Coordinates of C-alpha atoms and ligand atoms in Angstrom, one line a residue:
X1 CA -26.1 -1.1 -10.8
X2 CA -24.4 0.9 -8.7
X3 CA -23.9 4.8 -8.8
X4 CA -20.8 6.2 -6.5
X5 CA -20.8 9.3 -5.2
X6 CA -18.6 11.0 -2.3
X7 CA -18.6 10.9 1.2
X8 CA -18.4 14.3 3.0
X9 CA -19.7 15.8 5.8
X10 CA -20.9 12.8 7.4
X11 CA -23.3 11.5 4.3
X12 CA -23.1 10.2 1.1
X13 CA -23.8 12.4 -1.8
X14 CA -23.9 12.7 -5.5
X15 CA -21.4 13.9 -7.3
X16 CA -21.7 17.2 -9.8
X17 CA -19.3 17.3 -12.0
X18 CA -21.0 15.8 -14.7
X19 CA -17.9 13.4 -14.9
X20 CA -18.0 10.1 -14.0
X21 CA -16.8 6.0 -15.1
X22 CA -17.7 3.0 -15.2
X23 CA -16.7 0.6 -12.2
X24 CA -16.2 -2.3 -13.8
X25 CA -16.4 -6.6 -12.2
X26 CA -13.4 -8.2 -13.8
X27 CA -14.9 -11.6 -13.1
X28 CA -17.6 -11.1 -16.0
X29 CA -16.4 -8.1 -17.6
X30 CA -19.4 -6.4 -17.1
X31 CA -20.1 -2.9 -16.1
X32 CA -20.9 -3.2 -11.9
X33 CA -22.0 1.3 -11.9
X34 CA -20.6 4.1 -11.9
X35 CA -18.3 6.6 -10.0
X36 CA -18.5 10.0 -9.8
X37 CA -15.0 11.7 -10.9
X38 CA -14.9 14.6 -8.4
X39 CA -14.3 18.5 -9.4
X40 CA -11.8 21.4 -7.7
X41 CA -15.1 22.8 -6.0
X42 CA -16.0 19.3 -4.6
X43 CA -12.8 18.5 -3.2
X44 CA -13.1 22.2 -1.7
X45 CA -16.5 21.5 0.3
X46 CA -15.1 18.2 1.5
X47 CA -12.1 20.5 2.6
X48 CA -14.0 23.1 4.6
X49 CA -16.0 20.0 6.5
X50 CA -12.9 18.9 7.8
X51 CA -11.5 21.9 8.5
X52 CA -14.4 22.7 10.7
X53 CA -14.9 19.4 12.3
X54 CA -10.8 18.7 13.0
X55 CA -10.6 21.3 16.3
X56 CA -13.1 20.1 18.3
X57 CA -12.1 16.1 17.2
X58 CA -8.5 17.1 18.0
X59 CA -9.1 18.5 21.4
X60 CA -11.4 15.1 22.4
X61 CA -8.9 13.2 24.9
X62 CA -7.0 10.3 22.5
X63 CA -8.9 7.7 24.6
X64 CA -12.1 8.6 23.7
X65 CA -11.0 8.8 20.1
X66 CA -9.9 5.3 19.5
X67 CA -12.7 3.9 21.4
X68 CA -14.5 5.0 17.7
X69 CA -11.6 2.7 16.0
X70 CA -12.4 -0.1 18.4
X71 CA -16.4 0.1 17.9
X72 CA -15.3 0.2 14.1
X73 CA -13.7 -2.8 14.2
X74 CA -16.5 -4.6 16.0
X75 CA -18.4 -3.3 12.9
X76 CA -16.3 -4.3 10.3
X77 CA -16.1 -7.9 11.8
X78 CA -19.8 -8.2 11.7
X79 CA -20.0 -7.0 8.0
X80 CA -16.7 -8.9 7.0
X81 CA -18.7 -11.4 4.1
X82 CA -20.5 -8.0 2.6
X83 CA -17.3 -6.3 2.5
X84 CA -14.9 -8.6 0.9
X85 CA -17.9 -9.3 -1.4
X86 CA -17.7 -5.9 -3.4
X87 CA -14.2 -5.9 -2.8
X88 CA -13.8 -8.9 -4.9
X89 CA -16.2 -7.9 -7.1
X90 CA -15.0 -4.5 -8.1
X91 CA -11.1 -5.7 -7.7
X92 CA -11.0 -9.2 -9.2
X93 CA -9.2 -10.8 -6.2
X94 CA -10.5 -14.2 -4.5
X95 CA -13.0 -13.8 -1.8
X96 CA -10.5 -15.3 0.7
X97 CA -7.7 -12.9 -0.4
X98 CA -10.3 -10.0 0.0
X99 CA -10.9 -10.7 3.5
X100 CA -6.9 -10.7 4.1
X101 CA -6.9 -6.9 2.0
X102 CA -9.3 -6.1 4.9
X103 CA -7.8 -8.0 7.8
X104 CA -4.5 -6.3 7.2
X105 CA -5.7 -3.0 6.9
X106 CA -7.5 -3.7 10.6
X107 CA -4.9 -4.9 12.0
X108 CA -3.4 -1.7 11.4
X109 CA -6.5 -0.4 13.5
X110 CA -5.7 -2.3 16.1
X111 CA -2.0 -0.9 16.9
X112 CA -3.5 2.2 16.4
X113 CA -5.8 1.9 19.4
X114 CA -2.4 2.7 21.0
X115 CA -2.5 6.1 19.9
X116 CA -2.6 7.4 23.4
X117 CA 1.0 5.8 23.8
X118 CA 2.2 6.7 20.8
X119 CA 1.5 10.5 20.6
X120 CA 3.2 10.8 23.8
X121 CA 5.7 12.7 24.0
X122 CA 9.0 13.5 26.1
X123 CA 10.3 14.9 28.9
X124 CA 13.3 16.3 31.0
X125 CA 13.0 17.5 34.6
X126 CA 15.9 19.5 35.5
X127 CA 17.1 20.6 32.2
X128 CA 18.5 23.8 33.4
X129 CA 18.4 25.5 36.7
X130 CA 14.7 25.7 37.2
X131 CA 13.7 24.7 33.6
X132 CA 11.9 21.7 32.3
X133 CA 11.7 20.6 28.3
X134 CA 9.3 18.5 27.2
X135 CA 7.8 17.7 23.6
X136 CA 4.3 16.8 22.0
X137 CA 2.8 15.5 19.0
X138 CA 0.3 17.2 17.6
X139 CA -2.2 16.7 14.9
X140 CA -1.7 18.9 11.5
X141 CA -5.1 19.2 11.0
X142 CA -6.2 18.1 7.4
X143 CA -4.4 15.5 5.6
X144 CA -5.0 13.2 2.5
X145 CA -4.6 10.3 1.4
X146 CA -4.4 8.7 -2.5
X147 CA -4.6 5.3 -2.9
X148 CA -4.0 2.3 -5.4
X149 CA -7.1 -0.2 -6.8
X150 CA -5.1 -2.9 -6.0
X151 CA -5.5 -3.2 -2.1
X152 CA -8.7 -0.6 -1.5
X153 CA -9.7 -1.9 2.2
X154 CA -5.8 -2.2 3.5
X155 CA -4.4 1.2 2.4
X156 CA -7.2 3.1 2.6
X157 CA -7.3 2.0 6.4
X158 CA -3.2 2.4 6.7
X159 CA -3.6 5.7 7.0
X160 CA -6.8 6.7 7.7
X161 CA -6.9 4.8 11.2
X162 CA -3.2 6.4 12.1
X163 CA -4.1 10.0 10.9
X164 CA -7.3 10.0 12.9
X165 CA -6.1 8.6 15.5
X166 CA -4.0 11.4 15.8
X167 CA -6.6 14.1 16.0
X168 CA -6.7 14.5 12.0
X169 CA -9.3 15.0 9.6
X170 CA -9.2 13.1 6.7
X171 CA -9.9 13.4 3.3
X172 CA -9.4 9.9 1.2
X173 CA -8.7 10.3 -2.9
X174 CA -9.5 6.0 -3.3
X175 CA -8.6 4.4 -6.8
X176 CA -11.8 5.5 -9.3
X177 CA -11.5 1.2 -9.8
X178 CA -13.0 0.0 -6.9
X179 CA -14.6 2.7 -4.6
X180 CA -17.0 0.3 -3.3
X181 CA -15.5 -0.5 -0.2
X182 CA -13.8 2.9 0.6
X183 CA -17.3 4.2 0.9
X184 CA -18.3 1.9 3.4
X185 CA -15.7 2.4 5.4
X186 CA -16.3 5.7 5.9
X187 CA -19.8 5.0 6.6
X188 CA -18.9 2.6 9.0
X189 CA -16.8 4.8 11.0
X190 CA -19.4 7.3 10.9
X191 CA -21.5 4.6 12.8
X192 CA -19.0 3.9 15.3
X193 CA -18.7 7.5 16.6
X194 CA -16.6 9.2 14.2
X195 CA -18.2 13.1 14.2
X196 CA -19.1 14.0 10.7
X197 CA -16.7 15.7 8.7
X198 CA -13.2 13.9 10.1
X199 CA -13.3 11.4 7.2
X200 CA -14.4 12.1 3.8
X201 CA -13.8 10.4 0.3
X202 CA -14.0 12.2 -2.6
X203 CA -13.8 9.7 -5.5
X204 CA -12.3 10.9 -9.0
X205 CA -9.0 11.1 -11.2
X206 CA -6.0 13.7 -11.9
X207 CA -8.1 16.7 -11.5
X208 CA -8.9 15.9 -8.2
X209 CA -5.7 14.7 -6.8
X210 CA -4.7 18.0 -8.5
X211 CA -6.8 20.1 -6.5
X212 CA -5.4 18.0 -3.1
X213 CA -1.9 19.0 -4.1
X214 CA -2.5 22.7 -4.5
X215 CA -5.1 23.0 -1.7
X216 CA -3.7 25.6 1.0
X217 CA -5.2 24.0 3.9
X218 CA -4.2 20.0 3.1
X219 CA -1.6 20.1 5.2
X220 CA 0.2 16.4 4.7
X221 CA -0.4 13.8 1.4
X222 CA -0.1 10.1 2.0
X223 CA 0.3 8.4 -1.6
X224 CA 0.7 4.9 -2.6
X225 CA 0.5 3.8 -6.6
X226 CA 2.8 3.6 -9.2
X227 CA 6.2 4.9 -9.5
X228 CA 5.8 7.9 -11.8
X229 CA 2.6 8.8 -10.1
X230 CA 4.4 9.1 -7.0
X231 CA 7.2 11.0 -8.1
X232 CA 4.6 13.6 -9.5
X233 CA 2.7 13.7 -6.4
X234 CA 6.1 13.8 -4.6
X235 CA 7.1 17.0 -6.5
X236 CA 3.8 18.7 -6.7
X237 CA 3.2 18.2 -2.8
X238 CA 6.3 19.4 -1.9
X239 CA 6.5 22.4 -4.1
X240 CA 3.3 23.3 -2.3
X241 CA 5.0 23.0 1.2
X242 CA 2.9 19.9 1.8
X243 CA 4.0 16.6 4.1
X244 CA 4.2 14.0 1.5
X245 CA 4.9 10.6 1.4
X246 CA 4.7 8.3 -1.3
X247 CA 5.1 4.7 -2.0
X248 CA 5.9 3.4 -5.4
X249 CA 6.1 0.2 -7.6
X250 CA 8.4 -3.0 -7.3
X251 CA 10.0 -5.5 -8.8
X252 CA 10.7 -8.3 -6.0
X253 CA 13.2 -9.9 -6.3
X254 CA 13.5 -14.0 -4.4
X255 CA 16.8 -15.6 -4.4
X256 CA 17.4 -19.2 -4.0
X257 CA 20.3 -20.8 -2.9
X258 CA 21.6 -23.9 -3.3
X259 CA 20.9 -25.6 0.2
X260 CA 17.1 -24.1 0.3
X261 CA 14.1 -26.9 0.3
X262 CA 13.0 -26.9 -3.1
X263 CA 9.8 -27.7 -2.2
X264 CA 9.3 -25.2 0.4
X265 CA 10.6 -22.8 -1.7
X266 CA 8.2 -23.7 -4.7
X267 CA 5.4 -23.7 -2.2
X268 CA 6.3 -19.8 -1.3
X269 CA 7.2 -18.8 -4.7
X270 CA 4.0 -20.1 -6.8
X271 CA 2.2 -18.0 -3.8
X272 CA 3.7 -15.0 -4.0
X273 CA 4.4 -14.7 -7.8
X274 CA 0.8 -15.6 -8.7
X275 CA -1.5 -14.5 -5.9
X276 CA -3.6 -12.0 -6.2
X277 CA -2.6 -12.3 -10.1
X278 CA 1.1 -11.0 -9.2
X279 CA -1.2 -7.2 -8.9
X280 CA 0.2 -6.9 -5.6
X281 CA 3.4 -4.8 -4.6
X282 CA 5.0 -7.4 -2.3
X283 CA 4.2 -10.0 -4.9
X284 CA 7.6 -12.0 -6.3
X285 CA 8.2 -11.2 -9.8
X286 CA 11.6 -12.5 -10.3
X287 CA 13.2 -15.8 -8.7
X288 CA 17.1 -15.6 -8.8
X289 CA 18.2 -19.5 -8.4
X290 CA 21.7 -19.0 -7.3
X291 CA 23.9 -21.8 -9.5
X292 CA 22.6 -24.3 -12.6
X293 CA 21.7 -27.2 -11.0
X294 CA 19.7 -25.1 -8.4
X295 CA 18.3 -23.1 -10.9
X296 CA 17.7 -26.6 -12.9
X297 CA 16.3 -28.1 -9.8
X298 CA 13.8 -25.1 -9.3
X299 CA 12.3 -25.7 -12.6
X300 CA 11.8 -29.0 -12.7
X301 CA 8.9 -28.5 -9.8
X302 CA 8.3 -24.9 -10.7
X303 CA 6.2 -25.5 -14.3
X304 CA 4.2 -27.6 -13.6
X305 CA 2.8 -25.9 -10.2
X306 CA 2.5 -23.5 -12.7
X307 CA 1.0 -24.8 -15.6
X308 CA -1.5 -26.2 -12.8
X309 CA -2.7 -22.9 -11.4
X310 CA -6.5 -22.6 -10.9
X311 CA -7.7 -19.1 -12.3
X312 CA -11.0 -18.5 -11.2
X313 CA -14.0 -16.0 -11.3
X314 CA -13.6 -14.1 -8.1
X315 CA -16.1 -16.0 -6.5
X316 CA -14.8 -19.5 -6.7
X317 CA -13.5 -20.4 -3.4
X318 CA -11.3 -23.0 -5.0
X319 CA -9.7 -20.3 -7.0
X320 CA -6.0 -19.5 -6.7
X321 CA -6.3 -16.6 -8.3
X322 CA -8.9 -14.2 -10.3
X323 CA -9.2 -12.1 -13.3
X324 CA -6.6 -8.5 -13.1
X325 CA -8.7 -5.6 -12.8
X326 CA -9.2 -4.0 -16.1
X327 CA -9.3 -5.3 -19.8
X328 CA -6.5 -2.5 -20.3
X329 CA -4.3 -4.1 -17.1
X330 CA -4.7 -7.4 -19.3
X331 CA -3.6 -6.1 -22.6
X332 CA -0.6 -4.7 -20.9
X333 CA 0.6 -7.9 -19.3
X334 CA -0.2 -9.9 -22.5
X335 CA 2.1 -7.1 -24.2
X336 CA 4.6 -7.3 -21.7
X337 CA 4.8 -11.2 -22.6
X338 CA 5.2 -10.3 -25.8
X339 CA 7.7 -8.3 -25.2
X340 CA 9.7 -10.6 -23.4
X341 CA 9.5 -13.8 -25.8
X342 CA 11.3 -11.0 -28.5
X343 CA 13.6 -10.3 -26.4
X344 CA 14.8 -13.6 -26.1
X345 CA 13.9 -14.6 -23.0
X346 CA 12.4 -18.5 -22.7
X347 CA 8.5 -18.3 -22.2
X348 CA 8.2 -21.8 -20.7
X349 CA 4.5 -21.6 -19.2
X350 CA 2.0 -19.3 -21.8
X351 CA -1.1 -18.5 -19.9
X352 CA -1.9 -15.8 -22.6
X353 CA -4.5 -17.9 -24.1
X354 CA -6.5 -18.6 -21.0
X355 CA -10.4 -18.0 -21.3
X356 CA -12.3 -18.9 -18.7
X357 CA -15.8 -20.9 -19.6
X358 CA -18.8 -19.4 -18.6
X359 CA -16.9 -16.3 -18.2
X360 CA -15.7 -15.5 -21.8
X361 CA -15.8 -11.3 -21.0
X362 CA -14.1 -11.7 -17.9
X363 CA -10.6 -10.2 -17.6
X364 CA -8.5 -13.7 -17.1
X365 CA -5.3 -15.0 -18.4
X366 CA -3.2 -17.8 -16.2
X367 CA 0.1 -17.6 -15.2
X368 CA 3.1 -16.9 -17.3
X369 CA 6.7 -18.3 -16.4
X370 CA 10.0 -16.9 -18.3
X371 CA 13.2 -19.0 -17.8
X372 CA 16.8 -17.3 -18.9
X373 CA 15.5 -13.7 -18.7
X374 CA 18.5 -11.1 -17.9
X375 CA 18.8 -7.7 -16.6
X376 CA 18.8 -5.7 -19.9
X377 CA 15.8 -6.9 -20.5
X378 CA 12.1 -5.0 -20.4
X379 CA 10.2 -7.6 -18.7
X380 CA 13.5 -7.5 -15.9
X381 CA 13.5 -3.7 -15.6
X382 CA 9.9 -2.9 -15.8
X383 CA 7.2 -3.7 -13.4
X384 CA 4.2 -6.1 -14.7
X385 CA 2.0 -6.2 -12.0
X386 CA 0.1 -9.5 -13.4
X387 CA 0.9 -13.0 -13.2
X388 CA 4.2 -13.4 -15.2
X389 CA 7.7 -14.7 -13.3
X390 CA 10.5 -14.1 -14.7
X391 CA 13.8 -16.2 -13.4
X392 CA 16.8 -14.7 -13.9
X393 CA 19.8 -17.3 -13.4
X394 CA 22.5 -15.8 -11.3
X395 CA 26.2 -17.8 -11.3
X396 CA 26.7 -17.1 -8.0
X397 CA 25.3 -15.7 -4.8
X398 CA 27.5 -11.7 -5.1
X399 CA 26.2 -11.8 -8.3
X400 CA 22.3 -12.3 -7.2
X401 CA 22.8 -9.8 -4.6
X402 CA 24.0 -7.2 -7.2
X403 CA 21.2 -7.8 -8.9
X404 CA 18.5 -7.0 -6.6
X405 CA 20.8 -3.9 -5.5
X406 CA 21.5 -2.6 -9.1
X407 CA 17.3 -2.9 -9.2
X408 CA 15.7 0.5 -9.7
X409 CA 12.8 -0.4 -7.4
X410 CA 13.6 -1.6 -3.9
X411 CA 10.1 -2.4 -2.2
X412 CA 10.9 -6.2 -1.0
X413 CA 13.1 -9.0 -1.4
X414 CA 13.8 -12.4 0.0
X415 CA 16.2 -15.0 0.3
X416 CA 15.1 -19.0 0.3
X417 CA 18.2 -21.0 2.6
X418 CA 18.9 -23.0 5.7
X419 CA 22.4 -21.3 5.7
X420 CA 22.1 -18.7 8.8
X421 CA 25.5 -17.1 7.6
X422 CA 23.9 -16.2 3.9
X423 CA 20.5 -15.1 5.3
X424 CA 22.5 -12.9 7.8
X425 CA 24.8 -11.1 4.7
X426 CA 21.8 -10.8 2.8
X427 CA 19.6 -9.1 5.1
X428 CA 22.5 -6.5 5.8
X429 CA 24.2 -5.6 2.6
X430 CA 20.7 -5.6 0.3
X431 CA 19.2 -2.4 -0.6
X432 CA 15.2 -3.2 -0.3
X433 CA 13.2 -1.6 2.2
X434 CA 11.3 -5.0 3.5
X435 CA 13.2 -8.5 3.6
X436 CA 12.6 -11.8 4.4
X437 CA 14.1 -14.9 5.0
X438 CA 12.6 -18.0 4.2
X439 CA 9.4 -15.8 4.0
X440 CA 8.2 -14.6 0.3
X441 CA 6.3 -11.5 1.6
X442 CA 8.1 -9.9 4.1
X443 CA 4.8 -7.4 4.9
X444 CA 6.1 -6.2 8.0
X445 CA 3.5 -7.2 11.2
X446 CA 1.5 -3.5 12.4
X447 CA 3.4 -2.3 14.7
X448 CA 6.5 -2.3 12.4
X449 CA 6.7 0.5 9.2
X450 CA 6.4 -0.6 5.8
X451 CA 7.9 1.1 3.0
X452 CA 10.5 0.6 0.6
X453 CA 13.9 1.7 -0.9
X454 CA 15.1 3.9 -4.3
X455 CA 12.0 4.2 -6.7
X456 CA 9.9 2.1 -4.6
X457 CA 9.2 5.3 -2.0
X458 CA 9.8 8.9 -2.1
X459 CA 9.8 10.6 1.8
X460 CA 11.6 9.7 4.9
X461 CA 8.9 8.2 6.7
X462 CA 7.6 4.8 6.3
X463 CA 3.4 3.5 6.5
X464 CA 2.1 2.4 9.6
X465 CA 3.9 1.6 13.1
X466 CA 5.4 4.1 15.0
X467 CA 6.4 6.4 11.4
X468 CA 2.5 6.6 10.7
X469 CA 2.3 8.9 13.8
X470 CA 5.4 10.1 13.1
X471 CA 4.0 11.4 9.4
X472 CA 0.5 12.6 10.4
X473 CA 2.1 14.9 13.6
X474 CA 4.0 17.4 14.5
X475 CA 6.4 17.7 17.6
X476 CA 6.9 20.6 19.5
X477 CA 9.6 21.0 22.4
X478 CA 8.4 23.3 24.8
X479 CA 11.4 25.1 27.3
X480 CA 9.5 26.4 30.3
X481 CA 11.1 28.2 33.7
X482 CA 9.3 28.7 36.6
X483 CA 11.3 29.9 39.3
X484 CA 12.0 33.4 40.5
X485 CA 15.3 33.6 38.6
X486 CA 13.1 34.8 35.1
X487 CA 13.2 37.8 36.8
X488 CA 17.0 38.3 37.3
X489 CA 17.0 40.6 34.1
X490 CA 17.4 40.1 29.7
X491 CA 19.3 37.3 28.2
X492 CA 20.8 38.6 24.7
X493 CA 23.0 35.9 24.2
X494 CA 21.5 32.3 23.2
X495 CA 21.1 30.3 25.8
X496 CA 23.2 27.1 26.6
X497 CA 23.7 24.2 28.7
X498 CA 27.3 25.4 29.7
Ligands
NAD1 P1 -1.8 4.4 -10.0 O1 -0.5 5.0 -9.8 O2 -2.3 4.2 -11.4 O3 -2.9 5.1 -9.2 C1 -2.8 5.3 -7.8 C2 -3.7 6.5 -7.5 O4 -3.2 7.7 -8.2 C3 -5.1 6.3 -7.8 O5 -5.9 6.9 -6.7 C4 -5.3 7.1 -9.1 O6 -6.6 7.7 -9.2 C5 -4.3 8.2 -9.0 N1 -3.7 8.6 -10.3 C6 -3.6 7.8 -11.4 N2 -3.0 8.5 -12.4 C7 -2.9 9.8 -11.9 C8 -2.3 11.0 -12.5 N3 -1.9 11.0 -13.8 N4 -2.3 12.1 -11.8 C9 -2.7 12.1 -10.5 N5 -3.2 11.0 -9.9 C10 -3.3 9.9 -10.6 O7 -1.6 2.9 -9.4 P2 -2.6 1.7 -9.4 O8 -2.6 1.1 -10.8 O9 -3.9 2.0 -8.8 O10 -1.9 0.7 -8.4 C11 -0.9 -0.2 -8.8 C12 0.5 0.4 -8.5 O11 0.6 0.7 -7.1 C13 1.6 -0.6 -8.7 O12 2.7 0.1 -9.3 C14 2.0 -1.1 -7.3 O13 3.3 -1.5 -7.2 C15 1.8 0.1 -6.5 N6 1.6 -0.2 -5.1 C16 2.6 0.2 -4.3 C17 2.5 -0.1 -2.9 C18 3.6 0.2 -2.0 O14 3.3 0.2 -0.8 N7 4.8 0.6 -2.4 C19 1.3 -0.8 -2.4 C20 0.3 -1.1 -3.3 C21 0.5 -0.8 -4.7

């Protein structure tokens, strides 16, 4: 058993609330420990650790800063199989896909090992007679960041490695699901040269992202989780004169035209609709076959790819996917497939009845596949986040771009074709924030921004790439004159270039 606690001031410690929950293993069902559900006061001590660690971290020259990020990823490497072993464990994923939740979230360190370059800022000789502008970056001292169960080594490292980087301390809210591997990470930093008190975790629910919100000297909020929790963290954080960002749900959308490769397509759709057990926000929950007899064609090898899906505990490496990560996520899928065979739509692959042997407690269904399901419906609208695909049939290809733009959410799309010309149009006129072509999930490469569109993300600046620095910064453009001609008397009216 394991017994969470937080992470501040450079050492783990217990928690003292007297609140806490169970972490659970959705492979077995059973209960893995406990996690400590932090109060206002704890978040506070966390809070005055990084304030008094952030000056003397900020004013250590960028270089010698991300040589910590680069002896941390030398650390992570060697402790990859531990890692991705409690993350799988406490999130349900597949050990292989738990070691790509961490290798995206380093490769994320990586580009920001170029912090040096990226915090620089700009210059103009000459601007004036005698005068010079240039602009900097700097940190804006302590920031937070709340993040989903769903990736807890990737997100968590999104925007802890950019906000450090930067000359930040940071405090890290992790989902109360998995805290497992949150905790190491900070401990692992702590080993590779980060000074106590830059990153804390402080593990715990609504009261405590409450108390980040509110607190005077949290200066930015990173969040990424559902759609209403966003929008509430949005408003709160802002109201409070806070730098937020926050990234919200999906509903992907892939279409298919006629001339695409059926069976590449299949390949990339049974991948990205199913992975993970569709609990990722990139994952494909509704194919769009543009036309009948393309839409005809894509069932014919869809089912039974589907109906031949290996669900797996999380520790079977032949596994294509694992159990979702709480019996309360499975009830609301199952409910959602209910939902969706009243409505009218065709369930033509029913995974609701999956149990897996050996594992009878375990949190499992297989996948779900709805044919003929249309936009009024729920299971269109709303997002799932399990393994249910929905196809919606569009008549022609204006008509399946409508519907990804008439979408609420706008995280990713994709469009499946060997016509340049189609790919082209799509990539312009769609309203998603991430698209690919011929790609299922377009998770833009490190050193490009992630984020997406309408109720998928609320702020103007995007995760990781250049906007990361961008978001955990702030610029300012200094005007400086040297020569003798200061002295040549007042100035009342503003100056100009004229
Ligand atoms: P969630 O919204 O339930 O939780 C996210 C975080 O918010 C957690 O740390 C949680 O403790 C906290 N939280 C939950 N309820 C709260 C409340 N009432 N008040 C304050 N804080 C609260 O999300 P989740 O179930 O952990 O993650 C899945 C969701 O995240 C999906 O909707 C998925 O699409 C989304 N997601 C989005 C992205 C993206 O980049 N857009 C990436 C990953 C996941």
């Amino acid at each position: 058993m394991v017994d969470y606690g937080h992470f501040i001031g450079g050492k783990r410690v217990a928690g003292t609330s007297g609140r806490k929950q169970d972490v659970m293993q959705p492979m077995d069902g059973s209960v893995r420990g406990t996690v400590a559900l932090a109060s206002a006061q704890e978040l506070r001590a966390a809070v005055e650790n990084a304030r008094a660690a952030q000056p003397a971290w900020a004013a250590t020259n960028p270089q010698r800063r991300v040589r910590v990020l680069m002896k941390f990823l030398e650390l992570v490497n060697k402790e990859y199989d531990e890692l991705a072993d409690i993350l799988a464990r406490e999130h349900g994923k597949t050990i292989a896909d738990a070691k790509g939740d961490i290798q995206r979230g380093l490769e994320v360190v990586e580009v920001c090992i170029g912090a040096p370059h990226m915090m620089k800022g700009e210059f103009t000789d000459a601007a004036g007679p005698g005068i010079d502008t240039y602009s900097m970056r700097q940190p804006l001292g302590v920031v937070a960041g709340i993040t989903p169960f769903n990736f807890p080594a990737m997100i968590p490292l999104w925007k802890i490695a950019p906000a450090i980087a930067a000359g930040n301390a940071f405090i890290l809210k992790p989902s109360e699901r998995d805290p497992g591997v949150p905790l190491r990470i900070a401990e692992l930093f702590l080993e590779a040269g980060l000074p106590a008190g830059i990153l804390n975790v402080v593990n715990g629910d609504k009261e405590v992202v409450d108390a980040i919100l509110d607190d005077p000297d949290i200066k930015a909020v990173g969040f990424v989780g559902s759609t209403p929790i966003a929008q509430y963290i949005y408003a709160r954080g802002c109201a409070n004169g806070k730098r937020v960002q926050c990234f919200g749900g999906a509903k992907n959308h892939m279409v298919i035209m006629p001339d695409a490769d059926m069976d590449q397509t299949v390949d990339a759709l049974i991948g990205a609709g199913y992975g993970s057990a569709g609990e990722r926000c990139m994952a494909i929950s509704v194919a769009v076959p543009v036309g009948h007899d393309t839409a005809d064609r894509l069932m014919e090898k869809l089912i039974p790819r589907v109906e031949s899906l290996k669900v797996g505990p999380s520790t079977d490496s032949s596994a294509d996917f694992g159990p979702v990560v709480t019996r309360e996520a499975l009830e609301r899928i199952k409910n959602y497939v209910d939902i969706g065979v009243k409505e009218g739509a065709k369930l033509v692959v029913d995974g609701r009845g999956f149990r897996m042997q050996g594992y009878e407690d375990g949190f499992y269904m297989g996948g779900c596949l709805f044919d003929n399901v249309t936009a009024d419906m729920r299971i269109y609208k709303e997002e799932i986040f399990g393994p249910v695909l929905s196809v919606v049939r569009a008549p022609t290809y204006e008509n399946a771009l409508s519907l990804v733009n008439d979408h609420e959410m706008g995280n990713g799309t994709a469009i499946f074709t060997r016509d340049g010309d189609a790919a082209r149009d799509f990539a312009s006129r769609v309203q998603a924030g991430m698209v690919g072509v011929n790609v299922p999930i377009p998770v833009p490469i490190a050193y490009y921004t992630f984020g997406g569109w309408k109720a998928s993300a609320f702020g103007d600046l995007n995760q990781h790439g250049p906007d990361a620095f961008r978001f955990y910064t702030k610029t300012k453009t200094v005007t400086s004159r040297w020569p003798s001609g200061i002295k040549d008397g007042a100035e009342f009216s503003i100056p100009t270039m004229n």
